[in-house]
Amino acid sequence: MSLYQDVIMAGFGGQGVMLIGNLLAYAGMEHGLNVTYIPVYGPEMRGGTANCTVVVSDDAIGSPIIRSPKSLIIMNRPSLDKFQPQLVDGGVLVLNSSLIDAGLADSTRVKVVAVPCNEIADGLGNTRMANMVALGAYIAATGVLPLSVVEESLSHVIAKHYSHLIPKNAEALRAGAAAYKN
């Protein structure tokens, strides 16, 4: 059985959407898979909207453009409004329920994984790790890659002068995966 998974990750600039997209793509490469990663920035960087698309496959990837994604990681309400209608029926929607009412998700059409990313990250000591919590939940919900491969790739996408944060980011990934399983 071949592997193909695509995801649009979206939120406000500054929520770390590009970082988790880059991390997923890098981990896919490290795992020997084909990947594409396309960042899209709004007119403002911090505070504006930002999204990226990642495709992970064991076959050649025909196009990096995703019109009807199989999955979404949504960090804020404007991103839910924009991307939820595009999600394929039966797709996976990882939703930051700290900032978005889970009742707004179309649970009759898609699999909704509502995770209080900000609260979990706060509990770990840094709200800015909400992105890693969301990615951990996505990995657990889709099985796209082993979580250990993603954790091992952290050192390749986090700048060296922030390397002291790698263990906490790995902890946030695991907490997100655990939140999905609970």
Short mmCIF file of N, CA and C in Angstrom, two decimals:
data_model
loop_
_atom_site.label_atom_id
_atom_site.label_comp_id
_atom_site.label_asym_id
_atom_site.label_seq_id
_atom_site.Cartn_x
_atom_site.Cartn_y
_atom_site.Cartn_z
N MET A 1 0.85 -1.17 0.00
CA MET A 1 0.00 0.00 0.00
C MET A 1 0.89 1.24 0.00
N SER A 2 0.60 2.16 -0.90
CA SER A 2 1.44 3.35 -0.97
C SER A 2 0.96 4.41 0.00
N LEU A 3 1.90 5.25 0.40
CA LEU A 3 1.62 6.33 1.34
C LEU A 3 1.48 7.63 0.57
N TYR A 4 0.40 8.34 0.82
CA TYR A 4 0.23 9.70 0.32
C TYR A 4 -0.57 10.46 1.35
N GLN A 5 -0.02 11.54 1.85
CA GLN A 5 -0.73 12.38 2.81
C GLN A 5 -0.42 13.83 2.49
N ASP A 6 -1.45 14.64 2.43
CA ASP A 6 -1.22 16.07 2.26
C ASP A 6 -1.94 16.82 3.36
N VAL A 7 -1.42 18.00 3.67
CA VAL A 7 -1.97 18.79 4.76
C VAL A 7 -1.76 20.26 4.46
N ILE A 8 -2.78 21.05 4.80
CA ILE A 8 -2.62 22.50 4.85
C ILE A 8 -2.60 22.87 6.32
N MET A 9 -1.57 23.62 6.71
CA MET A 9 -1.42 24.11 8.08
C MET A 9 -1.63 25.61 8.02
N ALA A 10 -2.50 26.14 8.90
CA ALA A 10 -2.81 27.55 8.79
C ALA A 10 -3.07 28.18 10.16
N GLY A 11 -2.73 29.47 10.26
CA GLY A 11 -2.95 30.22 11.48
C GLY A 11 -2.48 31.66 11.31
N PHE A 12 -2.40 32.38 12.42
CA PHE A 12 -1.86 33.73 12.40
C PHE A 12 -0.34 33.66 12.24
N GLY A 13 0.24 34.67 11.60
CA GLY A 13 1.69 34.78 11.59
C GLY A 13 2.20 34.83 13.03
N GLY A 14 3.25 34.12 13.32
CA GLY A 14 3.79 34.07 14.67
C GLY A 14 3.35 32.85 15.46
N GLN A 15 2.39 32.06 14.93
CA GLN A 15 1.96 30.85 15.63
C GLN A 15 2.84 29.64 15.29
N GLY A 16 3.81 29.81 14.43
CA GLY A 16 4.74 28.72 14.14
C GLY A 16 4.26 27.73 13.10
N VAL A 17 3.33 28.15 12.26
CA VAL A 17 2.80 27.26 11.22
C VAL A 17 3.90 26.86 10.23
N MET A 18 4.72 27.80 9.83
CA MET A 18 5.79 27.49 8.87
C MET A 18 6.81 26.53 9.49
N LEU A 19 7.09 26.73 10.77
CA LEU A 19 8.05 25.85 11.44
C LEU A 19 7.57 24.40 11.45
N ILE A 20 6.30 24.16 11.79
CA ILE A 20 5.84 22.77 11.83
C ILE A 20 5.71 22.18 10.43
N GLY A 21 5.41 23.03 9.44
CA GLY A 21 5.39 22.54 8.06
C GLY A 21 6.77 22.11 7.61
N ASN A 22 7.75 22.95 7.92
CA ASN A 22 9.14 22.64 7.59
C ASN A 22 9.59 21.38 8.32
N LEU A 23 9.21 21.26 9.58
CA LEU A 23 9.59 20.09 10.37
C LEU A 23 9.00 18.81 9.79
N LEU A 24 7.72 18.84 9.43
CA LEU A 24 7.09 17.65 8.85
C LEU A 24 7.76 17.27 7.54
N ALA A 25 8.04 18.26 6.70
CA ALA A 25 8.70 17.99 5.42
C ALA A 25 10.10 17.41 5.63
N TYR A 26 10.85 17.99 6.53
CA TYR A 26 12.20 17.50 6.81
C TYR A 26 12.15 16.07 7.35
N ALA A 27 11.24 15.81 8.27
CA ALA A 27 11.12 14.47 8.83
C ALA A 27 10.75 13.46 7.76
N GLY A 28 9.88 13.86 6.84
CA GLY A 28 9.53 12.98 5.72
C GLY A 28 10.74 12.63 4.87
N MET A 29 11.58 13.63 4.59
CA MET A 29 12.82 13.38 3.82
C MET A 29 13.74 12.44 4.58
N GLU A 30 13.90 12.71 5.88
CA GLU A 30 14.76 11.85 6.71
C GLU A 30 14.27 10.41 6.74
N HIS A 31 12.97 10.24 6.57
CA HIS A 31 12.35 8.91 6.59
C HIS A 31 12.38 8.26 5.20
N GLY A 32 13.01 8.94 4.24
CA GLY A 32 13.17 8.38 2.90
C GLY A 32 11.98 8.59 1.98
N LEU A 33 11.12 9.54 2.30
CA LEU A 33 9.93 9.79 1.49
C LEU A 33 10.11 11.02 0.60
N ASN A 34 9.27 11.14 -0.39
CA ASN A 34 9.23 12.34 -1.22
C ASN A 34 8.36 13.36 -0.51
N VAL A 35 8.76 14.62 -0.56
CA VAL A 35 7.99 15.67 0.11
C VAL A 35 7.98 16.94 -0.72
N THR A 36 6.94 17.73 -0.50
CA THR A 36 6.93 19.11 -0.98
C THR A 36 6.49 19.99 0.19
N TYR A 37 6.96 21.21 0.18
CA TYR A 37 6.62 22.19 1.22
C TYR A 37 6.49 23.53 0.55
N ILE A 38 5.33 24.15 0.68
CA ILE A 38 5.12 25.47 0.09
C ILE A 38 4.57 26.42 1.15
N PRO A 39 5.36 27.42 1.56
CA PRO A 39 4.85 28.42 2.51
C PRO A 39 4.08 29.53 1.78
N VAL A 40 3.04 30.05 2.43
CA VAL A 40 2.26 31.16 1.89
C VAL A 40 2.07 32.17 3.02
N TYR A 41 2.56 33.38 2.83
CA TYR A 41 2.45 34.41 3.85
C TYR A 41 1.39 35.42 3.44
N GLY A 42 0.67 35.94 4.43
CA GLY A 42 -0.26 37.04 4.18
C GLY A 42 0.53 38.33 4.05
N PRO A 43 -0.15 39.46 3.88
CA PRO A 43 0.55 40.73 3.71
C PRO A 43 1.37 41.13 4.93
N GLU A 44 0.95 40.72 6.11
CA GLU A 44 1.73 40.99 7.31
C GLU A 44 2.36 39.67 7.74
N MET A 45 3.51 39.73 8.33
CA MET A 45 4.12 38.50 8.84
C MET A 45 3.50 38.16 10.18
N ARG A 46 3.93 38.78 11.25
CA ARG A 46 3.40 38.46 12.57
C ARG A 46 2.01 39.09 12.72
N GLY A 47 1.03 38.25 13.03
CA GLY A 47 -0.33 38.73 13.22
C GLY A 47 -1.21 38.56 11.99
N GLY A 48 -0.63 38.55 10.81
CA GLY A 48 -1.40 38.29 9.59
C GLY A 48 -1.61 36.79 9.45
N THR A 49 -2.29 36.37 8.42
CA THR A 49 -2.50 34.94 8.22
C THR A 49 -1.30 34.33 7.50
N ALA A 50 -1.08 33.09 7.81
CA ALA A 50 0.01 32.33 7.18
C ALA A 50 -0.45 30.90 7.03
N ASN A 51 -0.04 30.27 5.95
CA ASN A 51 -0.32 28.85 5.79
C ASN A 51 0.76 28.20 4.97
N CYS A 52 0.83 26.91 5.05
CA CYS A 52 1.76 26.17 4.22
C CYS A 52 1.11 24.84 3.85
N THR A 53 1.59 24.28 2.77
CA THR A 53 1.13 22.97 2.35
C THR A 53 2.31 22.01 2.37
N VAL A 54 2.04 20.81 2.83
CA VAL A 54 3.05 19.76 2.85
C VAL A 54 2.43 18.51 2.25
N VAL A 55 3.17 17.89 1.36
CA VAL A 55 2.78 16.59 0.80
C VAL A 55 3.89 15.61 1.15
N VAL A 56 3.50 14.44 1.65
CA VAL A 56 4.44 13.38 2.00
C VAL A 56 3.97 12.12 1.27
N SER A 57 4.87 11.50 0.49
CA SER A 57 4.48 10.34 -0.30
C SER A 57 5.67 9.42 -0.52
N ASP A 58 5.38 8.14 -0.68
CA ASP A 58 6.47 7.24 -1.07
C ASP A 58 6.56 7.11 -2.59
N ASP A 59 5.65 7.73 -3.31
CA ASP A 59 5.69 7.80 -4.77
C ASP A 59 6.09 9.21 -5.18
N ALA A 60 6.37 9.38 -6.47
CA ALA A 60 6.65 10.72 -6.98
C ALA A 60 5.42 11.60 -6.75
N ILE A 61 5.65 12.87 -6.46
CA ILE A 61 4.56 13.81 -6.21
C ILE A 61 4.33 14.59 -7.49
N GLY A 62 3.13 14.46 -8.05
CA GLY A 62 2.82 15.09 -9.32
C GLY A 62 2.73 16.59 -9.24
N SER A 63 2.19 17.11 -8.14
CA SER A 63 2.04 18.55 -7.99
C SER A 63 2.05 18.90 -6.51
N PRO A 64 2.71 19.98 -6.15
CA PRO A 64 2.70 20.41 -4.74
C PRO A 64 1.45 21.20 -4.38
N ILE A 65 0.62 21.53 -5.37
CA ILE A 65 -0.59 22.31 -5.14
C ILE A 65 -1.69 21.39 -4.60
N ILE A 66 -2.33 21.82 -3.52
CA ILE A 66 -3.41 21.04 -2.91
C ILE A 66 -4.69 21.84 -3.01
N ARG A 67 -5.63 21.36 -3.76
CA ARG A 67 -6.93 22.05 -3.88
C ARG A 67 -7.95 21.48 -2.89
N SER A 68 -7.90 20.18 -2.68
CA SER A 68 -8.81 19.51 -1.74
C SER A 68 -7.97 18.66 -0.80
N PRO A 69 -7.51 19.26 0.29
CA PRO A 69 -6.59 18.54 1.17
C PRO A 69 -7.24 17.37 1.89
N LYS A 70 -6.40 16.37 2.20
CA LYS A 70 -6.85 15.23 3.01
C LYS A 70 -6.88 15.60 4.48
N SER A 71 -6.10 16.62 4.85
CA SER A 71 -6.06 17.00 6.26
C SER A 71 -5.70 18.47 6.42
N LEU A 72 -6.08 18.99 7.60
CA LEU A 72 -5.81 20.37 7.95
C LEU A 72 -5.30 20.44 9.38
N ILE A 73 -4.38 21.35 9.64
CA ILE A 73 -4.05 21.77 11.00
C ILE A 73 -4.42 23.24 11.06
N ILE A 74 -5.42 23.55 11.88
CA ILE A 74 -5.97 24.89 11.92
C ILE A 74 -5.75 25.49 13.30
N MET A 75 -5.07 26.63 13.33
CA MET A 75 -4.68 27.26 14.59
C MET A 75 -5.56 28.45 14.97
N ASN A 76 -6.39 28.99 14.03
CA ASN A 76 -7.23 30.14 14.36
C ASN A 76 -8.51 30.12 13.53
N ARG A 77 -9.48 30.91 13.95
CA ARG A 77 -10.81 30.91 13.33
C ARG A 77 -10.80 31.35 11.86
N PRO A 78 -10.09 32.43 11.47
CA PRO A 78 -10.10 32.80 10.05
C PRO A 78 -9.59 31.66 9.15
N SER A 79 -8.64 30.91 9.64
CA SER A 79 -8.11 29.79 8.84
C SER A 79 -9.15 28.67 8.72
N LEU A 80 -9.92 28.44 9.78
CA LEU A 80 -10.99 27.44 9.72
C LEU A 80 -12.00 27.85 8.66
N ASP A 81 -12.42 29.11 8.70
CA ASP A 81 -13.40 29.60 7.73
C ASP A 81 -12.90 29.46 6.30
N LYS A 82 -11.63 29.69 6.09
CA LYS A 82 -11.07 29.65 4.74
C LYS A 82 -10.86 28.23 4.22
N PHE A 83 -10.32 27.34 5.06
CA PHE A 83 -9.88 26.04 4.54
C PHE A 83 -10.83 24.87 4.80
N GLN A 84 -11.68 24.95 5.81
CA GLN A 84 -12.55 23.80 6.10
C GLN A 84 -13.42 23.39 4.90
N PRO A 85 -13.97 24.33 4.12
CA PRO A 85 -14.79 23.91 2.98
C PRO A 85 -14.01 23.11 1.92
N GLN A 86 -12.69 23.26 1.90
CA GLN A 86 -11.88 22.56 0.90
C GLN A 86 -11.51 21.14 1.33
N LEU A 87 -11.62 20.84 2.61
CA LEU A 87 -11.22 19.53 3.13
C LEU A 87 -12.09 18.43 2.55
N VAL A 88 -11.46 17.35 2.09
CA VAL A 88 -12.22 16.25 1.49
C VAL A 88 -13.12 15.60 2.54
N ASP A 89 -14.22 15.05 2.09
CA ASP A 89 -15.10 14.30 2.98
C ASP A 89 -14.31 13.16 3.61
N GLY A 90 -14.44 13.01 4.92
CA GLY A 90 -13.69 11.98 5.63
C GLY A 90 -12.28 12.40 6.01
N GLY A 91 -11.90 13.63 5.66
CA GLY A 91 -10.56 14.13 5.98
C GLY A 91 -10.39 14.37 7.46
N VAL A 92 -9.14 14.67 7.85
CA VAL A 92 -8.80 14.91 9.25
C VAL A 92 -8.59 16.40 9.47
N LEU A 93 -9.30 16.94 10.46
CA LEU A 93 -9.18 18.34 10.84
C LEU A 93 -8.66 18.44 12.27
N VAL A 94 -7.39 18.83 12.41
CA VAL A 94 -6.82 19.08 13.74
C VAL A 94 -7.07 20.55 14.03
N LEU A 95 -7.79 20.80 15.12
CA LEU A 95 -8.29 22.12 15.45
C LEU A 95 -7.76 22.57 16.79
N ASN A 96 -7.21 23.78 16.85
CA ASN A 96 -6.76 24.35 18.12
C ASN A 96 -7.98 24.84 18.88
N SER A 97 -8.52 23.99 19.74
CA SER A 97 -9.76 24.34 20.45
C SER A 97 -9.53 25.39 21.53
N SER A 98 -8.29 25.80 21.75
CA SER A 98 -8.03 26.92 22.66
C SER A 98 -8.52 28.23 22.06
N LEU A 99 -8.48 28.34 20.74
CA LEU A 99 -8.84 29.59 20.07
C LEU A 99 -10.06 29.47 19.16
N ILE A 100 -10.53 28.24 18.93
CA ILE A 100 -11.64 28.01 18.00
C ILE A 100 -12.67 27.12 18.68
N ASP A 101 -13.92 27.51 18.63
CA ASP A 101 -15.00 26.68 19.14
C ASP A 101 -15.10 25.42 18.28
N ALA A 102 -14.91 24.26 18.90
CA ALA A 102 -14.95 23.00 18.16
C ALA A 102 -16.31 22.76 17.51
N GLY A 103 -17.35 23.41 18.01
CA GLY A 103 -18.68 23.28 17.42
C GLY A 103 -18.77 23.87 16.02
N LEU A 104 -17.79 24.69 15.63
CA LEU A 104 -17.78 25.26 14.28
C LEU A 104 -17.24 24.29 13.24
N ALA A 105 -16.65 23.20 13.69
CA ALA A 105 -16.10 22.21 12.76
C ALA A 105 -17.23 21.32 12.24
N ASP A 106 -17.12 20.94 11.00
CA ASP A 106 -18.14 20.11 10.34
C ASP A 106 -17.90 18.64 10.67
N SER A 107 -18.27 18.25 11.88
CA SER A 107 -17.99 16.88 12.34
C SER A 107 -18.86 15.83 11.66
N THR A 108 -19.87 16.24 10.91
CA THR A 108 -20.67 15.27 10.17
C THR A 108 -19.96 14.84 8.89
N ARG A 109 -19.02 15.66 8.43
CA ARG A 109 -18.35 15.42 7.14
C ARG A 109 -16.90 14.99 7.29
N VAL A 110 -16.23 15.46 8.37
CA VAL A 110 -14.81 15.19 8.54
C VAL A 110 -14.53 14.69 9.95
N LYS A 111 -13.36 14.09 10.14
CA LYS A 111 -12.92 13.65 11.47
C LYS A 111 -12.28 14.85 12.16
N VAL A 112 -12.91 15.31 13.23
CA VAL A 112 -12.42 16.48 13.95
C VAL A 112 -11.59 16.04 15.15
N VAL A 113 -10.37 16.55 15.22
CA VAL A 113 -9.48 16.31 16.35
C VAL A 113 -9.29 17.66 17.03
N ALA A 114 -10.13 17.92 18.05
CA ALA A 114 -10.08 19.19 18.76
C ALA A 114 -9.12 19.06 19.93
N VAL A 115 -8.05 19.85 19.91
CA VAL A 115 -7.01 19.78 20.93
C VAL A 115 -6.78 21.18 21.49
N PRO A 116 -6.82 21.34 22.81
CA PRO A 116 -6.56 22.66 23.41
C PRO A 116 -5.05 22.95 23.40
N CYS A 117 -4.55 23.25 22.24
CA CYS A 117 -3.09 23.38 22.04
C CYS A 117 -2.46 24.42 22.95
N ASN A 118 -3.09 25.59 23.08
CA ASN A 118 -2.50 26.64 23.92
C ASN A 118 -2.43 26.21 25.38
N GLU A 119 -3.50 25.61 25.89
CA GLU A 119 -3.51 25.18 27.28
C GLU A 119 -2.47 24.10 27.55
N ILE A 120 -2.34 23.16 26.62
CA ILE A 120 -1.34 22.10 26.78
C ILE A 120 0.06 22.71 26.77
N ALA A 121 0.30 23.62 25.82
CA ALA A 121 1.61 24.28 25.74
C ALA A 121 1.88 25.10 27.00
N ASP A 122 0.85 25.79 27.50
CA ASP A 122 1.00 26.55 28.75
C ASP A 122 1.43 25.62 29.88
N GLY A 123 0.80 24.46 29.94
CA GLY A 123 1.14 23.48 30.97
C GLY A 123 2.57 22.99 30.88
N LEU A 124 3.13 23.06 29.68
CA LEU A 124 4.52 22.67 29.48
C LEU A 124 5.49 23.83 29.72
N GLY A 125 4.92 25.03 29.91
CA GLY A 125 5.76 26.17 30.23
C GLY A 125 5.95 27.20 29.15
N ASN A 126 5.34 27.01 27.96
CA ASN A 126 5.53 27.98 26.89
C ASN A 126 4.40 27.88 25.88
N THR A 127 3.54 28.87 25.85
CA THR A 127 2.40 28.89 24.93
C THR A 127 2.84 28.81 23.48
N ARG A 128 4.04 29.29 23.20
CA ARG A 128 4.52 29.29 21.80
C ARG A 128 4.72 27.88 21.24
N MET A 129 4.64 26.87 22.07
CA MET A 129 4.78 25.49 21.58
C MET A 129 3.44 24.88 21.19
N ALA A 130 2.38 25.70 21.12
CA ALA A 130 1.07 25.20 20.70
C ALA A 130 1.14 24.56 19.31
N ASN A 131 2.01 25.10 18.46
CA ASN A 131 2.17 24.53 17.13
C ASN A 131 2.68 23.09 17.19
N MET A 132 3.61 22.82 18.08
CA MET A 132 4.15 21.46 18.21
C MET A 132 3.10 20.51 18.78
N VAL A 133 2.27 21.02 19.68
CA VAL A 133 1.17 20.20 20.21
C VAL A 133 0.24 19.81 19.07
N ALA A 134 -0.11 20.77 18.22
CA ALA A 134 -0.99 20.49 17.08
C ALA A 134 -0.36 19.48 16.13
N LEU A 135 0.93 19.64 15.85
CA LEU A 135 1.60 18.70 14.95
C LEU A 135 1.63 17.29 15.55
N GLY A 136 1.88 17.19 16.85
CA GLY A 136 1.87 15.88 17.50
C GLY A 136 0.51 15.20 17.37
N ALA A 137 -0.57 15.98 17.55
CA ALA A 137 -1.92 15.42 17.40
C ALA A 137 -2.16 14.98 15.96
N TYR A 138 -1.70 15.76 15.00
CA TYR A 138 -1.84 15.41 13.58
C TYR A 138 -1.12 14.11 13.26
N ILE A 139 0.09 13.97 13.76
CA ILE A 139 0.87 12.76 13.49
C ILE A 139 0.18 11.54 14.08
N ALA A 140 -0.34 11.68 15.29
CA ALA A 140 -1.05 10.57 15.91
C ALA A 140 -2.35 10.25 15.16
N ALA A 141 -3.05 11.27 14.69
CA ALA A 141 -4.33 11.06 14.02
C ALA A 141 -4.19 10.46 12.63
N THR A 142 -3.09 10.79 11.93
CA THR A 142 -2.92 10.32 10.55
C THR A 142 -1.95 9.16 10.41
N GLY A 143 -1.01 9.05 11.34
CA GLY A 143 0.02 8.01 11.22
C GLY A 143 0.96 8.25 10.06
N VAL A 144 1.06 9.49 9.59
CA VAL A 144 1.87 9.81 8.41
C VAL A 144 3.34 9.44 8.61
N LEU A 145 3.86 9.63 9.81
CA LEU A 145 5.25 9.31 10.13
C LEU A 145 5.32 8.84 11.58
N PRO A 146 6.35 8.09 11.93
CA PRO A 146 6.55 7.80 13.35
C PRO A 146 6.91 9.09 14.09
N LEU A 147 6.34 9.29 15.25
CA LEU A 147 6.62 10.49 16.03
C LEU A 147 8.11 10.62 16.32
N SER A 148 8.78 9.52 16.52
CA SER A 148 10.22 9.56 16.83
C SER A 148 11.02 10.20 15.70
N VAL A 149 10.62 9.97 14.45
CA VAL A 149 11.32 10.56 13.30
C VAL A 149 11.15 12.08 13.32
N VAL A 150 9.97 12.54 13.68
CA VAL A 150 9.72 13.98 13.75
C VAL A 150 10.54 14.58 14.89
N GLU A 151 10.55 13.94 16.03
CA GLU A 151 11.34 14.43 17.16
C GLU A 151 12.82 14.53 16.79
N GLU A 152 13.34 13.52 16.11
CA GLU A 152 14.75 13.51 15.72
C GLU A 152 15.08 14.62 14.73
N SER A 153 14.08 15.08 13.99
CA SER A 153 14.31 16.13 12.99
C SER A 153 14.29 17.54 13.57
N LEU A 154 13.88 17.67 14.82
CA LEU A 154 13.81 19.00 15.45
C LEU A 154 15.14 19.75 15.36
N SER A 155 16.23 19.05 15.56
CA SER A 155 17.54 19.71 15.56
C SER A 155 17.92 20.28 14.19
N HIS A 156 17.23 19.84 13.14
CA HIS A 156 17.53 20.33 11.80
C HIS A 156 16.71 21.56 11.42
N VAL A 157 15.63 21.84 12.15
CA VAL A 157 14.79 22.97 11.78
C VAL A 157 14.76 24.07 12.85
N ILE A 158 15.24 23.77 14.03
CA ILE A 158 15.32 24.79 15.08
C ILE A 158 16.74 25.34 15.09
N ALA A 159 16.85 26.66 15.02
CA ALA A 159 18.16 27.30 14.95
C ALA A 159 19.05 26.88 16.12
N LYS A 160 20.35 26.77 15.85
CA LYS A 160 21.30 26.29 16.86
C LYS A 160 21.23 27.09 18.16
N HIS A 161 21.03 28.41 18.09
CA HIS A 161 20.99 29.19 19.32
C HIS A 161 19.70 28.97 20.12
N TYR A 162 18.78 28.21 19.56
CA TYR A 162 17.57 27.81 20.31
C TYR A 162 17.57 26.31 20.59
N SER A 163 18.70 25.66 20.42
CA SER A 163 18.76 24.21 20.58
C SER A 163 18.37 23.76 21.99
N HIS A 164 18.49 24.64 22.97
CA HIS A 164 18.09 24.29 24.34
C HIS A 164 16.57 24.06 24.43
N LEU A 165 15.82 24.51 23.42
CA LEU A 165 14.37 24.33 23.41
C LEU A 165 13.93 23.02 22.76
N ILE A 166 14.85 22.28 22.17
CA ILE A 166 14.49 21.05 21.46
C ILE A 166 13.82 20.03 22.40
N PRO A 167 14.35 19.76 23.59
CA PRO A 167 13.66 18.80 24.46
C PRO A 167 12.22 19.21 24.80
N LYS A 168 11.97 20.49 25.04
CA LYS A 168 10.62 20.95 25.34
C LYS A 168 9.71 20.82 24.12
N ASN A 169 10.24 21.08 22.93
CA ASN A 169 9.45 20.92 21.71
C ASN A 169 9.11 19.46 21.48
N ALA A 170 10.04 18.57 21.76
CA ALA A 170 9.77 17.14 21.66
C ALA A 170 8.68 16.73 22.66
N GLU A 171 8.75 17.30 23.84
CA GLU A 171 7.72 17.04 24.86
C GLU A 171 6.35 17.54 24.38
N ALA A 172 6.33 18.68 23.71
CA ALA A 172 5.07 19.23 23.19
C ALA A 172 4.50 18.33 22.08
N LEU A 173 5.37 17.80 21.23
CA LEU A 173 4.91 16.85 20.20
C LEU A 173 4.26 15.63 20.85
N ARG A 174 4.92 15.09 21.86
CA ARG A 174 4.38 13.91 22.56
C ARG A 174 3.07 14.24 23.27
N ALA A 175 2.98 15.44 23.85
CA ALA A 175 1.75 15.84 24.54
C ALA A 175 0.59 15.95 23.54
N GLY A 176 0.86 16.46 22.36
CA GLY A 176 -0.19 16.54 21.33
C GLY A 176 -0.64 15.17 20.87
N ALA A 177 0.31 14.25 20.70
CA ALA A 177 -0.03 12.89 20.31
C ALA A 177 -0.86 12.23 21.42
N ALA A 178 -0.49 12.47 22.66
CA ALA A 178 -1.24 11.89 23.79
C ALA A 178 -2.63 12.49 23.87
N ALA A 179 -2.77 13.78 23.57
CA ALA A 179 -4.09 14.43 23.61
C ALA A 179 -5.02 13.80 22.57
N TYR A 180 -4.47 13.42 21.42
CA TYR A 180 -5.29 12.76 20.39
C TYR A 180 -5.76 11.40 20.89
N LYS A 181 -4.89 10.68 21.53
CA LYS A 181 -5.20 9.31 21.96
C LYS A 181 -6.17 9.28 23.13
N ASN A 182 -6.29 10.41 23.86
CA ASN A 182 -7.21 10.44 25.02
C ASN A 182 -8.59 10.81 24.63
#
